[in-house]
Amino acid sequence: MLCFLRGMAFVPFLLVTWSSAAFIISYVVAVLSGHVNPFLPYISDTGTTPPESGIFGFMINFSAFLGAATMYTRYKIVEKQNQTSYFSTPVFNLVSLVLGLVGCIGMGIVANFQELAVPVVHDGGALLAFVCGVVYTLLQSVISYKSCPQWNSLSTCHVRMAISAVSCAAVVPMIACASLISITKLEWNPKEKDYIYHVVSAICEWTVAFGFIFYFLTFIHDFQSVTLRISTEINDDV
């Protein structure tokens, strides 16, 4: 059986494939439509103008849902592992989940409020998504080390921490350079004074976004041994 069909592994697998498709499809449609420059647009630039805005909004909304489902399942996995063999305070796991869910809400805001229509709301959602997402990966990496070697291999821990470190290093210049840009626009000229800030910020944004994708890819193995059960109870006295 394929590894992503075992247990709950299909959840992070679907999150990774769907989110990758969302970024790539929106980018291709935006470029072919002539709405953005093929060289390093912001991710949000590829979802600002119809028809790609509809594609981007729909797919990122579903990615936010899948992200929340993946994070909650991960939370329950760590909770059960910790009950079996104590390795970390439960509060640490809970804080990680809350931050992750806030990041998913940020994704929903980004998907539903285009950057040119309501830039303040859009940028606020992006800030939530990226900052909370990076902190989530860092906390999960620490949890992975604490649960090693019983629940995680050392190599998996190293991969997760490396991705977290790269994402953390990229999110700082992404925010700093974006804050220095004086105007929100889709078309950029290399001769403009803010162009270098745009390029650096865009590179960092794509780095962090795909960092998240590769990070959730490491969850597939952990989710293979998880089974979801839904229990229904009917009270006769109601």
mmCIF file of C-alpha atoms in Angstrom:
data_model
loop_
_atom_site.group_PDB
_atom_site.id
_atom_site.type_symbol
_atom_site.label_atom_id
_atom_site.label_comp_id
_atom_site.label_asym_id
_atom_site.label_seq_id
_atom_site.Cartn_x
_atom_site.Cartn_y
_atom_site.Cartn_z
ATOM 1 C CA MET A 1 0.000 0.000 0.000
ATOM 2 C CA LEU A 2 1.207 3.529 -0.772
ATOM 3 C CA CYS A 3 2.627 5.243 2.316
ATOM 4 C CA PHE A 4 0.201 8.188 2.108
ATOM 5 C CA LEU A 5 -2.805 5.835 2.177
ATOM 6 C CA ARG A 6 -1.896 4.278 5.533
ATOM 7 C CA GLY A 7 -3.627 5.597 8.633
ATOM 8 C CA MET A 8 -4.124 9.366 8.582
ATOM 9 C CA ALA A 9 -1.097 9.994 6.357
ATOM 10 C CA PHE A 10 -3.390 11.176 3.571
ATOM 11 C CA VAL A 11 -4.099 14.393 5.550
ATOM 12 C CA PRO A 12 -0.588 15.930 5.455
ATOM 13 C CA PHE A 13 -0.070 14.420 1.981
ATOM 14 C CA LEU A 14 -3.197 16.148 0.690
ATOM 15 C CA LEU A 15 -2.130 19.388 2.405
ATOM 16 C CA VAL A 16 1.277 19.293 0.713
ATOM 17 C CA THR A 17 0.008 18.432 -2.765
ATOM 18 C CA TRP A 18 -2.985 20.783 -2.664
ATOM 19 C CA SER A 19 -0.969 23.756 -1.366
ATOM 20 C CA SER A 20 1.782 23.197 -3.929
ATOM 21 C CA ALA A 21 -0.837 23.036 -6.673
ATOM 22 C CA ALA A 22 -2.465 26.237 -5.358
ATOM 23 C CA PHE A 23 0.792 28.191 -5.628
ATOM 24 C CA ILE A 24 1.815 26.743 -8.982
ATOM 25 C CA ILE A 25 -1.582 26.948 -10.729
ATOM 26 C CA SER A 26 -2.196 30.528 -9.585
ATOM 27 C CA TYR A 27 1.282 31.528 -10.705
ATOM 28 C CA VAL A 28 0.930 29.917 -14.143
ATOM 29 C CA VAL A 29 -2.518 31.428 -14.766
ATOM 30 C CA ALA A 30 -1.395 34.882 -13.615
ATOM 31 C CA VAL A 31 1.715 34.801 -15.820
ATOM 32 C CA LEU A 32 -0.118 33.465 -18.886
ATOM 33 C CA SER A 33 -2.799 36.121 -18.405
ATOM 34 C CA GLY A 34 -0.131 38.811 -18.326
ATOM 35 C CA HIS A 35 -1.132 40.025 -14.868
ATOM 36 C CA VAL A 36 2.260 39.556 -13.181
ATOM 37 C CA ASN A 37 5.908 39.503 -14.160
ATOM 38 C CA PRO A 38 7.188 35.904 -14.336
ATOM 39 C CA PHE A 39 10.264 36.880 -12.291
ATOM 40 C CA LEU A 40 9.566 36.714 -8.560
ATOM 41 C CA PRO A 41 6.068 38.035 -7.995
ATOM 42 C CA TYR A 42 4.714 37.888 -4.471
ATOM 43 C CA ILE A 43 2.555 34.831 -3.868
ATOM 44 C CA SER A 44 -0.382 37.160 -3.275
ATOM 45 C CA ASP A 45 0.278 38.905 -6.605
ATOM 46 C CA THR A 46 -0.661 35.669 -8.354
ATOM 47 C CA GLY A 47 -4.086 35.685 -6.689
ATOM 48 C CA THR A 48 -5.131 39.312 -7.049
ATOM 49 C CA THR A 49 -6.717 39.579 -10.507
ATOM 50 C CA PRO A 50 -9.476 37.390 -12.027
ATOM 51 C CA PRO A 51 -9.476 34.583 -13.060
ATOM 52 C CA GLU A 52 -6.541 33.528 -10.871
ATOM 53 C CA SER A 53 -7.990 35.323 -7.832
ATOM 54 C CA GLY A 54 -10.883 32.838 -7.740
ATOM 55 C CA ILE A 55 -8.531 29.872 -8.063
ATOM 56 C CA PHE A 56 -6.188 31.260 -5.423
ATOM 57 C CA GLY A 57 -8.968 32.077 -2.967
ATOM 58 C CA PHE A 58 -10.669 28.701 -3.251
ATOM 59 C CA MET A 59 -7.492 26.635 -3.054
ATOM 60 C CA ILE A 60 -5.860 28.594 -0.213
ATOM 61 C CA ASN A 61 -9.079 28.441 1.817
ATOM 62 C CA PHE A 62 -9.047 24.653 1.514
ATOM 63 C CA SER A 63 -5.322 24.611 2.313
ATOM 64 C CA ALA A 64 -6.087 26.512 5.537
ATOM 65 C CA PHE A 65 -8.677 23.863 6.435
ATOM 66 C CA LEU A 66 -6.263 21.034 5.673
ATOM 67 C CA GLY A 67 -3.566 22.812 7.674
ATOM 68 C CA ALA A 68 -5.859 23.070 10.692
ATOM 69 C CA ALA A 69 -6.825 19.385 10.354
ATOM 70 C CA THR A 70 -3.159 18.375 10.121
ATOM 71 C CA MET A 71 -2.159 20.480 13.134
ATOM 72 C CA TYR A 72 -5.003 19.185 15.279
ATOM 73 C CA THR A 73 -4.189 15.581 14.368
ATOM 74 C CA ARG A 74 -0.537 16.228 15.167
ATOM 75 C CA TYR A 75 -1.594 17.711 18.503
ATOM 76 C CA LYS A 76 -3.571 14.558 19.370
ATOM 77 C CA ILE A 77 -0.670 12.340 18.300
ATOM 78 C CA VAL A 78 1.798 14.172 20.543
ATOM 79 C CA GLU A 79 -0.747 14.197 23.380
ATOM 80 C CA LYS A 80 -1.145 10.405 23.179
ATOM 81 C CA GLN A 81 2.609 9.847 22.887
ATOM 82 C CA ASN A 82 3.189 12.055 25.919
ATOM 83 C CA GLN A 83 0.637 10.100 27.945
ATOM 84 C CA THR A 84 2.375 6.862 27.021
ATOM 85 C CA SER A 85 5.866 8.119 27.819
ATOM 86 C CA TYR A 86 6.155 11.601 29.318
ATOM 87 C CA PHE A 87 8.682 13.818 27.526
ATOM 88 C CA SER A 88 7.222 17.352 27.510
ATOM 89 C CA THR A 89 4.722 19.557 29.318
ATOM 90 C CA PRO A 90 1.270 19.396 27.628
ATOM 91 C CA VAL A 91 1.106 23.216 27.597
ATOM 92 C CA PHE A 92 3.942 23.279 25.067
ATOM 93 C CA ASN A 93 1.932 21.145 22.672
ATOM 94 C CA LEU A 94 -1.222 23.218 23.242
ATOM 95 C CA VAL A 95 0.545 26.540 22.591
ATOM 96 C CA SER A 96 1.913 25.080 19.368
ATOM 97 C CA LEU A 97 -1.594 24.079 18.259
ATOM 98 C CA VAL A 98 -3.090 27.496 19.064
ATOM 99 C CA LEU A 99 -0.376 29.324 17.140
ATOM 100 C CA GLY A 100 -0.795 26.960 14.219
ATOM 101 C CA LEU A 101 -4.548 27.522 14.096
ATOM 102 C CA VAL A 102 -4.058 31.293 14.248
ATOM 103 C CA GLY A 103 -1.717 30.930 11.275
ATOM 104 C CA CYS A 104 -4.455 29.032 9.403
ATOM 105 C CA ILE A 105 -6.888 31.861 10.138
ATOM 106 C CA GLY A 106 -4.287 34.205 8.660
ATOM 107 C CA MET A 107 -4.243 32.066 5.518
ATOM 108 C CA GLY A 108 -8.011 32.399 5.267
ATOM 109 C CA ILE A 109 -7.715 36.176 5.537
ATOM 110 C CA VAL A 110 -5.086 36.230 2.777
ATOM 111 C CA ALA A 111 -7.301 34.094 0.546
ATOM 112 C CA ASN A 112 -10.410 36.227 0.975
ATOM 113 C CA PHE A 113 -9.020 39.772 1.065
ATOM 114 C CA GLN A 114 -6.941 40.619 -2.038
ATOM 115 C CA GLU A 115 -3.877 42.774 -1.506
ATOM 116 C CA LEU A 116 -4.977 45.594 -3.834
ATOM 117 C CA ALA A 117 -8.559 45.733 -2.532
ATOM 118 C CA VAL A 118 -7.899 45.759 1.227
ATOM 119 C CA PRO A 119 -4.103 45.804 1.666
ATOM 120 C CA VAL A 120 -4.097 46.401 5.434
ATOM 121 C CA VAL A 121 -6.313 43.377 6.148
ATOM 122 C CA HIS A 122 -4.467 41.241 3.600
ATOM 123 C CA ASP A 123 -1.048 42.135 4.987
ATOM 124 C CA GLY A 124 -2.248 41.503 8.535
ATOM 125 C CA GLY A 125 -3.425 38.044 7.554
ATOM 126 C CA ALA A 126 -0.134 37.309 5.814
ATOM 127 C CA LEU A 127 1.786 38.420 8.904
ATOM 128 C CA LEU A 128 -0.275 36.072 11.074
ATOM 129 C CA ALA A 129 0.154 33.184 8.654
ATOM 130 C CA PHE A 130 3.912 33.497 8.261
ATOM 131 C CA VAL A 131 4.941 34.447 11.812
ATOM 132 C CA CYS A 132 2.646 31.970 13.572
ATOM 133 C CA GLY A 133 3.559 29.319 11.008
ATOM 134 C CA VAL A 134 7.283 29.740 11.602
ATOM 135 C CA VAL A 135 6.877 29.656 15.393
ATOM 136 C CA TYR A 136 4.692 26.542 15.016
ATOM 137 C CA THR A 137 7.406 24.706 13.096
ATOM 138 C CA LEU A 138 10.025 25.728 15.667
ATOM 139 C CA LEU A 139 7.915 24.461 18.566
ATOM 140 C CA GLN A 140 7.126 21.212 16.753
ATOM 141 C CA SER A 141 10.827 20.728 16.050
ATOM 142 C CA VAL A 142 11.611 21.107 19.763
ATOM 143 C CA ILE A 143 8.829 18.628 20.591
ATOM 144 C CA SER A 144 10.307 16.207 18.053
ATOM 145 C CA TYR A 145 13.710 16.361 19.749
ATOM 146 C CA LYS A 146 12.108 15.831 23.163
ATOM 147 C CA SER A 147 10.276 12.729 21.910
ATOM 148 C CA CYS A 148 13.388 11.310 20.227
ATOM 149 C CA PRO A 149 14.317 8.455 19.884
ATOM 150 C CA GLN A 150 11.108 6.718 20.998
ATOM 151 C CA TRP A 151 8.713 8.539 18.674
ATOM 152 C CA ASN A 152 10.994 10.219 16.127
ATOM 153 C CA SER A 153 14.306 9.382 14.495
ATOM 154 C CA LEU A 154 17.172 11.812 14.998
ATOM 155 C CA SER A 155 17.407 12.407 11.258
ATOM 156 C CA THR A 156 13.747 13.493 11.144
ATOM 157 C CA CYS A 157 14.386 15.888 14.019
ATOM 158 C CA HIS A 158 17.382 17.381 12.207
ATOM 159 C CA VAL A 159 15.378 17.838 8.985
ATOM 160 C CA ARG A 160 12.535 19.552 10.822
ATOM 161 C CA MET A 161 14.849 21.877 12.709
ATOM 162 C CA ALA A 162 16.776 22.723 9.530
ATOM 163 C CA ILE A 163 13.564 23.672 7.719
ATOM 164 C CA SER A 164 12.441 25.681 10.748
ATOM 165 C CA ALA A 165 15.767 27.505 10.927
ATOM 166 C CA VAL A 166 15.701 28.407 7.223
ATOM 167 C CA SER A 167 12.096 29.606 7.480
ATOM 168 C CA CYS A 168 12.898 31.640 10.582
ATOM 169 C CA ALA A 169 15.922 33.199 8.887
ATOM 170 C CA ALA A 170 13.847 34.067 5.812
ATOM 171 C CA VAL A 171 10.785 35.514 7.538
ATOM 172 C CA VAL A 172 12.738 38.370 9.174
ATOM 173 C CA PRO A 173 14.114 39.962 5.962
ATOM 174 C CA MET A 174 10.780 39.209 4.268
ATOM 175 C CA ILE A 175 8.925 41.397 6.762
ATOM 176 C CA ALA A 176 11.681 44.012 6.981
ATOM 177 C CA CYS A 177 11.968 44.512 3.213
ATOM 178 C CA ALA A 178 8.197 44.442 2.677
ATOM 179 C CA SER A 179 7.781 47.205 5.260
ATOM 180 C CA LEU A 180 10.249 49.392 3.325
ATOM 181 C CA ILE A 181 8.217 49.235 0.106
ATOM 182 C CA SER A 182 6.281 52.468 -0.293
ATOM 183 C CA ILE A 183 3.563 51.248 -2.688
ATOM 184 C CA THR A 184 1.606 48.038 -3.335
ATOM 185 C CA LYS A 185 1.696 47.094 -7.030
ATOM 186 C CA LEU A 186 1.860 44.089 -9.368
ATOM 187 C CA GLU A 187 4.256 45.357 -12.054
ATOM 188 C CA TRP A 188 7.813 46.227 -11.079
ATOM 189 C CA ASN A 189 10.612 47.935 -12.980
ATOM 190 C CA PRO A 190 14.197 47.024 -11.997
ATOM 191 C CA LYS A 191 15.068 50.730 -12.061
ATOM 192 C CA GLU A 192 12.570 51.624 -9.316
ATOM 193 C CA LYS A 193 14.045 52.454 -5.918
ATOM 194 C CA ASP A 194 12.000 49.835 -4.027
ATOM 195 C CA TYR A 195 12.664 47.047 -6.540
ATOM 196 C CA ILE A 196 15.493 45.443 -4.544
ATOM 197 C CA TYR A 197 13.270 45.330 -1.452
ATOM 198 C CA HIS A 198 10.570 43.635 -3.496
ATOM 199 C CA VAL A 199 12.991 41.013 -4.856
ATOM 200 C CA VAL A 200 14.458 40.145 -1.445
ATOM 201 C CA SER A 201 11.037 40.038 0.191
ATOM 202 C CA ALA A 202 9.564 37.883 -2.601
ATOM 203 C CA ILE A 203 12.458 35.389 -2.461
ATOM 204 C CA CYS A 204 12.029 35.065 1.300
ATOM 205 C CA GLU A 205 8.249 34.725 0.985
ATOM 206 C CA TRP A 206 8.479 31.817 -1.475
ATOM 207 C CA THR A 207 11.199 30.249 0.700
ATOM 208 C CA VAL A 208 9.025 30.337 3.824
ATOM 209 C CA ALA A 209 5.914 29.127 1.963
ATOM 210 C CA PHE A 210 7.630 26.071 0.525
ATOM 211 C CA GLY A 211 9.429 25.586 3.828
ATOM 212 C CA PHE A 212 6.009 25.003 5.381
ATOM 213 C CA ILE A 213 5.159 22.533 2.628
ATOM 214 C CA PHE A 214 8.344 20.499 3.096
ATOM 215 C CA TYR A 215 7.866 20.609 6.866
ATOM 216 C CA PHE A 216 4.415 19.055 6.718
ATOM 217 C CA LEU A 217 5.825 16.446 4.371
ATOM 218 C CA THR A 218 7.819 15.112 7.340
ATOM 219 C CA PHE A 219 4.548 14.412 9.201
ATOM 220 C CA ILE A 220 3.472 11.701 6.764
ATOM 221 C CA HIS A 221 5.442 8.947 8.501
ATOM 222 C CA ASP A 222 4.065 9.904 11.942
ATOM 223 C CA PHE A 223 0.483 9.907 10.657
ATOM 224 C CA GLN A 224 0.702 6.399 9.180
ATOM 225 C CA SER A 225 0.103 4.762 12.561
ATOM 226 C CA VAL A 226 -2.902 6.955 13.451
ATOM 227 C CA THR A 227 -6.522 5.863 13.062
ATOM 228 C CA LEU A 228 -9.519 8.195 13.159
ATOM 229 C CA ARG A 229 -12.692 6.906 14.833
ATOM 230 C CA ILE A 230 -16.011 8.758 14.970
ATOM 231 C CA SER A 231 -18.398 7.724 17.733
ATOM 232 C CA THR A 232 -22.108 8.572 17.693
ATOM 233 C CA GLU A 233 -24.342 8.451 20.778
ATOM 234 C CA ILE A 234 -28.114 9.024 20.848
ATOM 235 C CA ASN A 235 -29.776 9.984 24.131
ATOM 236 C CA ASP A 236 -33.276 8.508 24.427
ATOM 237 C CA ASP A 237 -34.401 11.076 26.999
ATOM 238 C CA VAL A 238 -34.077 14.043 24.650
#
